[in-house]
Amino acid sequence: MTQDELKALVGQAALDYVVPGEIVGVGTGSTVNKFIEALATMKDRIPGAVSSSVASTARLQALGIPVLDSNAVDQLSVYIDGADEIDSNGYMVKGGGAALTREKIVAAQSRRFVCIADESKLVNVLGAFALPVEVIPMATRRVQRQFAAMGGLATVRLKDGQPLVTDNGQHILDVTGLKISDPLAFESEVNQWPGVLTVGVFAHQKAAICLLGTAQGVKTLQF
Ligand code: 5RP
């Protein structure tokens, strides 16, 4: 099976976790795009979605799924999103699509995070994928120096030769050379550095379930 087929498989499987009659939280990325396509087949059974990015909002709306403001909703029963890496505790690295801040907000307002991913995302230790960190641009150099002090190389993500600007008007640093052996402590520490908007470690908002696409079918991991 191709990676695209595995993504479609888990995107479809995630429908089992959508509660009819309830608003669903929707993440961002190529795997979530498959989920959004599948969700359109049951759009008459849900009031709508809370979205984690401008890109997902556009896709949801194009398929006729209403998108609600996160402030208009108290709690969501489920949030469906992908990951760049996930470990055996359900801790993740996210933000490859630069949507990490809004993803963490929607994850935090959801009772259950259901991660959808192909098996290449399952790792023993987080950190092989360059860690995305959303920063306020005036703090870039300082945050780069702080990562350098812990052995990481933080590079400003570019788009068309210029710093990529996120949905929130900020920049992304991609940090290589880290081995994140204590994701909870790491997330807490980096999040309190001045100028860091969001670190792409999702340990405090970890997955409750991972639907992993494998050659043998969908494997369900519970954390
Ligand atoms: C976007 C994300 C995505 O969930 C992550 O990058 C995985 O994306 P894909 O499903 O395309 O592999 O965190 O900010």
Short mmCIF file of C-alpha atoms and ligand atoms in Angstrom, two decimals:
data_model
loop_
_atom_site.label_atom_id
_atom_site.label_comp_id
_atom_site.label_asym_id
_atom_site.label_seq_id
_atom_site.Cartn_x
_atom_site.Cartn_y
_atom_site.Cartn_z
CA MET A 1 0.00 0.00 0.00
CA THR A 2 1.26 3.51 -0.76
CA GLN A 3 1.61 6.13 1.96
CA ASP A 4 -1.32 7.96 0.39
CA GLU A 5 -3.48 4.84 0.64
CA LEU A 6 -2.49 4.35 4.27
CA LYS A 7 -3.51 7.95 4.99
CA ALA A 8 -6.88 7.39 3.30
CA LEU A 9 -7.35 4.22 5.34
CA VAL A 10 -6.87 5.92 8.72
CA GLY A 11 -8.81 8.99 7.58
CA GLN A 12 -11.79 6.73 6.91
CA ALA A 13 -11.29 4.75 10.14
CA ALA A 14 -11.43 7.97 12.17
CA LEU A 15 -15.11 8.36 11.28
CA ASP A 16 -15.87 5.73 13.95
CA TYR A 17 -14.76 8.26 16.58
CA VAL A 18 -16.94 11.12 15.36
CA VAL A 19 -19.97 11.42 17.62
CA PRO A 20 -23.19 12.00 15.63
CA GLY A 21 -24.89 15.21 16.72
CA GLU A 22 -21.66 16.69 18.07
CA ILE A 23 -19.14 19.17 16.75
CA VAL A 24 -15.79 17.60 15.85
CA GLY A 25 -12.30 19.12 16.17
CA VAL A 26 -10.33 18.90 12.93
CA GLY A 27 -6.55 19.11 12.57
CA THR A 28 -4.35 19.95 9.60
CA GLY A 29 -2.23 18.09 7.05
CA SER A 30 -2.37 15.54 4.25
CA THR A 31 -3.72 12.76 6.50
CA VAL A 32 -6.41 15.05 7.90
CA ASN A 33 -7.33 16.02 4.34
CA LYS A 34 -8.31 12.37 3.80
CA PHE A 35 -10.34 12.50 7.01
CA ILE A 36 -12.11 15.67 5.85
CA GLU A 37 -13.09 13.92 2.61
CA ALA A 38 -14.49 11.02 4.63
CA LEU A 39 -16.23 13.37 7.06
CA ALA A 40 -18.15 14.94 4.17
CA THR A 41 -20.01 11.64 3.77
CA MET A 42 -21.58 12.14 7.22
CA LYS A 43 -21.87 15.93 7.20
CA ASP A 44 -25.66 15.75 7.68
CA ARG A 45 -25.13 14.01 11.01
CA ILE A 46 -22.84 16.61 12.64
CA PRO A 47 -23.51 20.30 13.37
CA GLY A 48 -20.04 21.23 12.13
CA ALA A 49 -16.36 21.39 13.00
CA VAL A 50 -13.83 23.50 14.86
CA SER A 51 -10.82 23.86 12.60
CA SER A 52 -7.12 24.21 13.40
CA SER A 53 -6.01 26.16 10.32
CA VAL A 54 -7.05 28.40 7.48
CA ALA A 55 -6.27 25.52 5.09
CA SER A 56 -8.53 22.99 6.87
CA THR A 57 -11.29 25.59 7.19
CA ALA A 58 -11.24 26.11 3.44
CA ARG A 59 -11.43 22.37 2.77
CA LEU A 60 -14.23 21.81 5.27
CA GLN A 61 -16.28 24.68 3.90
CA ALA A 62 -15.70 23.61 0.30
CA LEU A 63 -17.29 20.27 1.19
CA GLY A 64 -20.26 21.93 2.90
CA ILE A 65 -19.19 21.30 6.50
CA PRO A 66 -19.91 24.35 8.71
CA VAL A 67 -16.89 25.68 10.64
CA LEU A 68 -17.49 27.15 14.08
CA ASP A 69 -15.31 29.55 16.04
CA SER A 70 -13.51 27.71 18.86
CA ASN A 71 -14.75 30.38 21.30
CA ALA A 72 -18.34 29.46 20.47
CA VAL A 73 -17.82 25.90 21.72
CA ASP A 74 -16.99 24.86 25.30
CA GLN A 75 -15.75 21.33 24.92
CA LEU A 76 -15.37 18.96 22.02
CA SER A 77 -15.69 15.23 22.48
CA VAL A 78 -13.04 14.42 19.94
CA TYR A 79 -10.18 16.00 18.02
CA ILE A 80 -8.83 14.21 14.95
CA ASP A 81 -5.36 15.16 13.76
CA GLY A 82 -2.17 13.76 12.29
CA ALA A 83 1.37 13.84 13.66
CA ASP A 84 4.93 14.06 12.42
CA GLU A 85 6.06 11.61 15.10
CA ILE A 86 4.26 9.64 17.80
CA ASP A 87 5.82 7.47 20.51
CA SER A 88 4.51 4.54 22.54
CA ASN A 89 3.06 6.89 25.19
CA GLY A 90 1.01 8.91 22.69
CA TYR A 91 3.40 11.86 22.91
CA MET A 92 3.81 13.56 19.56
CA VAL A 93 5.79 16.03 17.50
CA LYS A 94 3.53 18.17 15.34
CA GLY A 95 3.71 21.31 13.25
CA GLY A 96 5.09 20.06 9.96
CA GLY A 97 2.21 21.98 8.41
CA ALA A 98 2.93 25.07 10.58
CA ALA A 99 -0.48 24.82 12.27
CA LEU A 100 0.77 23.73 15.70
CA THR A 101 -0.57 26.61 17.77
CA ARG A 102 -4.17 26.30 16.65
CA GLU A 103 -3.85 22.52 16.74
CA LYS A 104 -2.84 22.65 20.38
CA ILE A 105 -5.70 25.02 21.19
CA VAL A 106 -8.30 22.72 19.65
CA ALA A 107 -6.65 19.65 21.19
CA ALA A 108 -6.81 21.31 24.60
CA GLN A 109 -10.54 21.89 24.31
CA SER A 110 -11.19 18.27 23.33
CA ARG A 111 -11.75 15.32 25.64
CA ARG A 112 -10.01 12.86 23.34
CA PHE A 113 -7.22 13.30 20.79
CA VAL A 114 -7.41 10.67 18.08
CA CYS A 115 -4.18 10.68 16.09
CA ILE A 116 -4.26 9.36 12.53
CA ALA A 117 -0.92 8.44 11.02
CA ASP A 118 0.82 5.99 8.76
CA GLU A 119 3.26 3.62 10.44
CA SER A 120 6.33 5.64 9.41
CA LYS A 121 5.36 8.15 12.15
CA LEU A 122 5.78 5.69 15.05
CA VAL A 123 9.12 6.24 16.82
CA ASN A 124 10.90 5.13 19.97
CA VAL A 125 12.18 8.59 20.92
CA LEU A 126 10.88 11.92 19.60
CA GLY A 127 13.31 14.22 17.83
CA ALA A 128 14.38 12.69 14.52
CA PHE A 129 11.82 14.89 12.73
CA ALA A 130 12.93 18.53 12.94
CA LEU A 131 10.91 19.99 15.82
CA PRO A 132 8.65 22.90 14.75
CA VAL A 133 8.47 25.84 17.16
CA GLU A 134 6.29 28.89 16.45
CA VAL A 135 8.06 32.06 17.56
CA ILE A 136 7.39 35.77 17.62
CA PRO A 137 9.95 37.06 15.07
CA MET A 138 11.75 39.47 17.43
CA ALA A 139 12.70 36.51 19.65
CA THR A 140 14.16 34.38 16.82
CA ARG A 141 17.88 34.85 17.55
CA ARG A 142 17.46 34.44 21.28
CA VAL A 143 15.45 31.25 20.91
CA GLN A 144 18.01 29.92 18.39
CA ARG A 145 20.74 30.49 20.98
CA GLN A 146 18.72 28.70 23.64
CA PHE A 147 18.32 25.66 21.41
CA ALA A 148 22.01 25.77 20.52
CA ALA A 149 22.79 25.57 24.25
CA MET A 150 20.91 22.27 24.39
CA GLY A 151 22.62 20.94 21.24
CA GLY A 152 19.91 21.83 18.73
CA LEU A 153 20.17 23.69 15.44
CA ALA A 154 17.13 25.95 14.94
CA THR A 155 16.53 27.13 11.38
CA VAL A 156 13.90 29.62 10.26
CA ARG A 157 11.40 27.87 7.96
CA LEU A 158 11.27 29.56 4.57
CA LYS A 159 8.61 29.85 1.88
CA ASP A 160 9.58 31.30 -1.49
CA GLY A 161 12.89 32.45 0.03
CA GLN A 162 11.24 34.40 2.85
CA PRO A 163 10.37 33.36 6.43
CA LEU A 164 7.11 31.45 6.33
CA VAL A 165 4.34 33.42 8.03
CA THR A 166 1.87 31.29 10.00
CA ASP A 167 -1.91 31.74 10.25
CA ASN A 168 -1.08 33.71 13.42
CA GLY A 169 1.37 36.07 11.69
CA GLN A 170 4.45 34.47 13.33
CA HIS A 171 7.48 32.44 12.19
CA ILE A 172 8.50 28.79 12.52
CA LEU A 173 11.84 27.46 13.69
CA ASP A 174 12.67 23.85 12.78
CA VAL A 175 15.05 22.35 15.30
CA THR A 176 17.31 19.40 14.48
CA GLY A 177 19.74 17.50 16.70
CA LEU A 178 17.41 17.01 19.67
CA LYS A 179 16.58 13.77 21.44
CA ILE A 180 13.42 14.44 23.43
CA SER A 181 13.57 11.77 26.10
CA ASP A 182 11.25 13.56 28.55
CA PRO A 183 8.56 15.18 26.36
CA LEU A 184 6.48 16.51 29.27
CA ALA A 185 9.41 18.35 30.85
CA PHE A 186 10.74 19.52 27.49
CA GLU A 187 7.39 20.98 26.43
CA SER A 188 6.97 22.78 29.76
CA GLU A 189 10.46 24.24 29.61
CA VAL A 190 10.50 25.49 26.01
CA ASN A 191 6.98 26.87 26.27
CA GLN A 192 8.04 29.32 28.92
CA TRP A 193 10.93 30.83 26.93
CA PRO A 194 10.04 34.43 26.09
CA GLY A 195 8.89 34.74 22.49
CA VAL A 196 7.93 31.09 22.04
CA LEU A 197 4.30 30.92 21.05
CA THR A 198 4.05 27.13 20.84
CA VAL A 199 6.49 24.25 20.86
CA GLY A 200 5.54 21.34 18.59
CA VAL A 201 5.83 18.71 21.33
CA PHE A 202 2.32 17.54 22.23
CA ALA A 203 2.87 15.79 25.56
CA HIS A 204 0.43 17.69 27.77
CA GLN A 205 -2.09 17.33 24.92
CA LYS A 206 -1.09 13.82 23.97
CA ALA A 207 -3.08 11.35 21.91
CA ALA A 208 -5.56 9.06 23.66
CA ILE A 209 -5.73 6.82 20.62
CA CYS A 210 -3.65 6.39 17.49
CA LEU A 211 -5.07 4.85 14.34
CA LEU A 212 -1.93 3.65 12.64
CA GLY A 213 -2.03 2.75 8.97
CA THR A 214 -0.01 -0.41 8.33
CA ALA A 215 0.33 -2.82 5.42
CA GLN A 216 -1.86 -5.19 7.43
CA GLY A 217 -4.59 -2.59 7.96
CA VAL A 218 -5.45 -0.11 10.71
CA LYS A 219 -3.80 -0.81 14.04
CA THR A 220 -5.43 0.89 17.05
CA LEU A 221 -3.03 2.03 19.79
CA GLN A 222 -4.51 3.14 23.12
CA PHE A 223 -2.49 5.24 25.55
C1 5RP B 1 0.41 20.20 10.83
C2 5RP B 1 0.66 18.96 11.57
C3 5RP B 1 0.33 17.66 10.88
O1 5RP B 1 -0.55 16.94 11.66
C4 5RP B 1 1.59 16.89 10.68
O2 5RP B 1 2.53 17.70 10.01
C5 5RP B 1 1.34 15.61 9.87
O3 5RP B 1 0.99 15.96 8.57
P1 5RP B 1 0.73 14.90 7.44
O4 5RP B 1 -0.56 14.23 7.76
O5 5RP B 1 0.68 15.72 6.17
O6 5RP B 1 1.89 13.94 7.43
O7 5RP B 1 1.08 18.92 12.69
O8 5RP B 1 0.87 21.32 11.53
#
